[in-house]
GROMACS .gro file of C-alpha atoms in nm:
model
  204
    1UNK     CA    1   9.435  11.707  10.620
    2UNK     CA    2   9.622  11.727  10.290
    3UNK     CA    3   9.520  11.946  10.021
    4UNK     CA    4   9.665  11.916   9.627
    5UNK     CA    5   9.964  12.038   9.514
    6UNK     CA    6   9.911  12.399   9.358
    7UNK     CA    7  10.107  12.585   9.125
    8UNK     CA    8  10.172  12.949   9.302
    9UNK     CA    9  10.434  13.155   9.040
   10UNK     CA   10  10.754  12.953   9.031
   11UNK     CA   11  10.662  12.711   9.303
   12UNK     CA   12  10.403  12.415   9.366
   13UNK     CA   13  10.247  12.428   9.704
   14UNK     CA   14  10.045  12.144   9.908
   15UNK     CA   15   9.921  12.131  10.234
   16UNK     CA   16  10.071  11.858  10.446
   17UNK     CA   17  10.108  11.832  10.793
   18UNK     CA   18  10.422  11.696  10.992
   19UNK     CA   19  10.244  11.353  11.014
   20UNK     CA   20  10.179  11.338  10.669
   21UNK     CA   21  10.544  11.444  10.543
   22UNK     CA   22  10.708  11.217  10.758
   23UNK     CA   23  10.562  10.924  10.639
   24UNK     CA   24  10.603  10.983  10.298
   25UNK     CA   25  10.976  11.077  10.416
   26UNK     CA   26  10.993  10.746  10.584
   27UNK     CA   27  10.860  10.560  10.311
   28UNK     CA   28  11.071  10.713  10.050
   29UNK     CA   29  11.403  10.663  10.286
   30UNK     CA   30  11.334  10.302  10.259
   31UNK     CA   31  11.326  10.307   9.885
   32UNK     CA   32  11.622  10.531   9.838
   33UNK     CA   33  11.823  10.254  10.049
   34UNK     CA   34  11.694   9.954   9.853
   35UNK     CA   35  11.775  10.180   9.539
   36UNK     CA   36  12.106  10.322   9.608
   37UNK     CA   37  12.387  10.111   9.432
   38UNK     CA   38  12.692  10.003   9.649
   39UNK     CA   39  12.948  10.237   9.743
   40UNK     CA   40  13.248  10.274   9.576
   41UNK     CA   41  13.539  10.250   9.851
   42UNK     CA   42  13.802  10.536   9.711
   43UNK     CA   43  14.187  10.373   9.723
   44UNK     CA   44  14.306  10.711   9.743
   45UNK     CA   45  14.467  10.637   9.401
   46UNK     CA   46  14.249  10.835   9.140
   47UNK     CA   47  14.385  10.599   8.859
   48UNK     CA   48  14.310  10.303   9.096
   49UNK     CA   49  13.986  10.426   9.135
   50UNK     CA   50  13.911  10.505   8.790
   51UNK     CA   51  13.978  10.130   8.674
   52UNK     CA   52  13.800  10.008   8.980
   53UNK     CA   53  13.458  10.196   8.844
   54UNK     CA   54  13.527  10.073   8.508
   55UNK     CA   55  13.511   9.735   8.613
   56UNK     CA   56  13.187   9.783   8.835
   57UNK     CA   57  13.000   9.976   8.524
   58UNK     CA   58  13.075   9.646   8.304
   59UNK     CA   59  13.021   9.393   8.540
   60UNK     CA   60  13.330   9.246   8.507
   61UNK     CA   61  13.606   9.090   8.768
   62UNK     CA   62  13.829   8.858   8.705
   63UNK     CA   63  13.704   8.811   8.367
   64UNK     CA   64  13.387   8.722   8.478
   65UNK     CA   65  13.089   8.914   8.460
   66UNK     CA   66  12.809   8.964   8.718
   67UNK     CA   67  12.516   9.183   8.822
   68UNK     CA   68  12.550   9.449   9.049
   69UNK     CA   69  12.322   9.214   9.322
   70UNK     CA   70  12.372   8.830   9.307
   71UNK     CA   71  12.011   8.701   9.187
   72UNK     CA   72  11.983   8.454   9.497
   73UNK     CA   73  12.037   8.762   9.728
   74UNK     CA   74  11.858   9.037   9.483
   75UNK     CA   75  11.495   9.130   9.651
   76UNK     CA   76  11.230   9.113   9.392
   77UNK     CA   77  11.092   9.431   9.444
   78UNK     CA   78  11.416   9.566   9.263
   79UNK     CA   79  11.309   9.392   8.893
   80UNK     CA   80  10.984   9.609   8.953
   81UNK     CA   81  11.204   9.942   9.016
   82UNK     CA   82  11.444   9.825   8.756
   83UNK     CA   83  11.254   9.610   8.457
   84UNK     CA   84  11.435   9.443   8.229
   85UNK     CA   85  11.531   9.656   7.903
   86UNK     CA   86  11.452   9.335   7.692
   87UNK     CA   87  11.243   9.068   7.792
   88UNK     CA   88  11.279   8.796   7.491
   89UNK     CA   89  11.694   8.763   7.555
   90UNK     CA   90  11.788   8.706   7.908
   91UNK     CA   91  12.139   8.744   7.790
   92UNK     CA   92  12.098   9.099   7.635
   93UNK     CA   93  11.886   9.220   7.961
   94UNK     CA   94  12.146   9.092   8.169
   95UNK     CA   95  12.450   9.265   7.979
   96UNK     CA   96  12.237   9.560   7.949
   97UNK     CA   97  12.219   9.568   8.322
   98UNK     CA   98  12.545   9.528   8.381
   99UNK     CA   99  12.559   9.838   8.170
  100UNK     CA  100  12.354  10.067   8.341
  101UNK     CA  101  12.160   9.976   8.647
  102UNK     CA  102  12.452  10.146   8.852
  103UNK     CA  103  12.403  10.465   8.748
  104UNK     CA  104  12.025  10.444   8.683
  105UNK     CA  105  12.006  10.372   9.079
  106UNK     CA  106  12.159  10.659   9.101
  107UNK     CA  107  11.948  10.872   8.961
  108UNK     CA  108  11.646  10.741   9.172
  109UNK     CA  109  11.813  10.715   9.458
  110UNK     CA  110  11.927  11.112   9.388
  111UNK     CA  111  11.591  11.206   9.326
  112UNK     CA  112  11.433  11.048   9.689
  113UNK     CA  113  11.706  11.198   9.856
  114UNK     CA  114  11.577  11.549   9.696
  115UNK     CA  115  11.213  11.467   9.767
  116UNK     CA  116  11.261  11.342  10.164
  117UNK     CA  117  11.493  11.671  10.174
  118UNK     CA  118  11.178  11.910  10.061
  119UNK     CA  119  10.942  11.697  10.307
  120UNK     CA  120  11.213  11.757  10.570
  121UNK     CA  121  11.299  12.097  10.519
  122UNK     CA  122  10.892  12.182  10.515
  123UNK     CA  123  10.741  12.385  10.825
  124UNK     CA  124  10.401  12.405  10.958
  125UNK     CA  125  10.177  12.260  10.673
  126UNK     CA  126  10.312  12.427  10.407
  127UNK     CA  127  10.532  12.224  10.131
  128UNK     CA  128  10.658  12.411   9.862
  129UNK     CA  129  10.899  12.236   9.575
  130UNK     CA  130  11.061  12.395   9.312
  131UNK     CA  131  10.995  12.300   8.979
  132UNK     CA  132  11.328  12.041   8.994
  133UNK     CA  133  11.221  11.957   9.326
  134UNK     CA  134  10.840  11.837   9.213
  135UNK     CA  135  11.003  11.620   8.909
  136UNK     CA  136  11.252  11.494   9.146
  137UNK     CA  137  10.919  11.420   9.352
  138UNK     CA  138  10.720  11.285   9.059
  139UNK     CA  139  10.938  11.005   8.997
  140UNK     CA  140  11.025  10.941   9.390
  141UNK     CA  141  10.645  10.882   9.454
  142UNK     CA  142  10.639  10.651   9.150
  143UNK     CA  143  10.927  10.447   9.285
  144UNK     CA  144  10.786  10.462   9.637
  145UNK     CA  145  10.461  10.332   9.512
  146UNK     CA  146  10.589  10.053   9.296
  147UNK     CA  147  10.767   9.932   9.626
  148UNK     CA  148  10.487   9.942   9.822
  149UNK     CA  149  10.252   9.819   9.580
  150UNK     CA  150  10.515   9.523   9.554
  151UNK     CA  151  10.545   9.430   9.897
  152UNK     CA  152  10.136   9.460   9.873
  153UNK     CA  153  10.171   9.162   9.557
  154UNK     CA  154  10.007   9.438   9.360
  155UNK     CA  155  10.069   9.375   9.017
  156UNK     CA  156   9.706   9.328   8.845
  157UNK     CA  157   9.380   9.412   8.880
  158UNK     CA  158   9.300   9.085   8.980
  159UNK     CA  159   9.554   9.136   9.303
  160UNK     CA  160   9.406   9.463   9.387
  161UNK     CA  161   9.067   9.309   9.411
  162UNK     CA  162   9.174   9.002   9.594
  163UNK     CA  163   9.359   9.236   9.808
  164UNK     CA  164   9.040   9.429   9.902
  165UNK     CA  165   8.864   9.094   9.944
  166UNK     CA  166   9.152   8.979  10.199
  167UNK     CA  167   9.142   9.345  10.389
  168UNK     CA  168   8.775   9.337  10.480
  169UNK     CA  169   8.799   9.058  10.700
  170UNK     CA  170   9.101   9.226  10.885
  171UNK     CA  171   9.146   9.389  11.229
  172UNK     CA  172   9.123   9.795  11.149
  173UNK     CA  173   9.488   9.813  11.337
  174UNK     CA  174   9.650   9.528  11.075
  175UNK     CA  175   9.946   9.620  10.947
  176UNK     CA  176   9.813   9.569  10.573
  177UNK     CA  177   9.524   9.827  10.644
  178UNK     CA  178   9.773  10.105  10.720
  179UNK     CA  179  10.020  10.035  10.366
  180UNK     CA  180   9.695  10.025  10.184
  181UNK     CA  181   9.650  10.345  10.330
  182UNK     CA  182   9.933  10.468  10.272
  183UNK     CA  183   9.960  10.369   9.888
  184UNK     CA  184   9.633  10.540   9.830
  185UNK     CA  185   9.768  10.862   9.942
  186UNK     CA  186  10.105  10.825   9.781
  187UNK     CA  187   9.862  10.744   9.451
  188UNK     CA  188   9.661  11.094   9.517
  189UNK     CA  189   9.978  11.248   9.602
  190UNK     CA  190  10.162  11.191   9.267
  191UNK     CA  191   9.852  11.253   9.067
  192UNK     CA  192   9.811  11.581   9.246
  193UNK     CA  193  10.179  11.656   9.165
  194UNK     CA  194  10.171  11.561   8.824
  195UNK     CA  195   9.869  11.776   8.745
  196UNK     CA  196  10.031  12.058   8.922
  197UNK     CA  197  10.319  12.041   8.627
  198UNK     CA  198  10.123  11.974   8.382
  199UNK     CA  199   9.915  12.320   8.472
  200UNK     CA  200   9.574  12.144   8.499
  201UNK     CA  201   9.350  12.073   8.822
  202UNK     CA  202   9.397  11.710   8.968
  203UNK     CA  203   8.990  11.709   8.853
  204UNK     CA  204   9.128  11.784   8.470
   0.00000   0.00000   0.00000
């Protein structure tokens, strides 16, 4: 059973067993590939190249510009990883997406790929992150959960209650009883973490 995540000197320790890593690991995979931006196919020309992620960072070919994901293709759970920097001009959010989503999916998707690495490299049920490691980890179980909680529909307090009401009249091996599950714990998880670096108990 998992225990918090303790500061111990330089590091910050939990107690997870294999079960428990890899389905955080799993989970957070998932996010990292709906996160990760496209890849850049290298022309072997470095100028080529250069100009190629130019255009790509401004959204622009052919003179036209676009988003990095068409918006009839774009899955909706992206807008909750990636809200809009300005909700009252559609036209400013857009060209400030253009601008910047690229990179900022690269960041998340940089710091899942460091967190599902620590889960990974863990043995028996010790994990133990480095201080980059656990605010790498922070924001991957923030990201993970805002998938999740997504997928759930949970956006307000009024979903998470109709969610409960819909989940008591379900079969215990549903499908919807285990992500519940599973969002709970990623909830305790990052609270646990984030107490950890903030050098308090999860209690306070």
């Amino acid at each position: 059973m998992a225990r918090a995540f303790k500061r111990k000197g330089e590091l910050y320790v939990a107690r997870m067993d294999e079960m428990e890593r890899s389905v955080v690991a799993g989970l957070m995979d998932q996010t990292r590939h709906l996160l990760a931006p496209p890849e850049r196919v290298s022309t072997g020309d470095p100028f080529e190249d250069l100009v190629a992620g130019l255009g790509e960072s401004m959204g622009a070919q052919d003179g036209v510009l676009e988003t990095p994901d068409e918006p009839e293709h774009r899955d909706p759970a992206l807008d909750r990883l990636l809200p809009t920097a300005h909700r009252g001009d559609d036209q400013i959010a857009a060209e400030f997406r253009r601008l910047t989503e690229h990179d900022l999916r690269d960041r998340k998707a940089t710091n899942l790929a460091t967190a599902v690495t620590a889960l990974r490299r863990a043995t028996g049920e010790r994990l133990e992150l480095t201080r980059a490691e656990a605010e790498a980890t922070v924001i991957a179980l923030t990201d993970t959960r805002l998938l999740l909680g997504e997928r759930l529909g949970l956006r307000t307090d009024e979903d998470a209650a109709a969610l409960e009401g819909r989940l008591a009249g379900l079969d215990e091996d549903d499908p919807a009883i285990y992500a519940v599950s599973y969002y709970d714990f990623l909830t305790w998880l990052q609270e646990s973490l984030t107490s950890a670096l903030m050098g308090r108990g999860i209690f306070g």
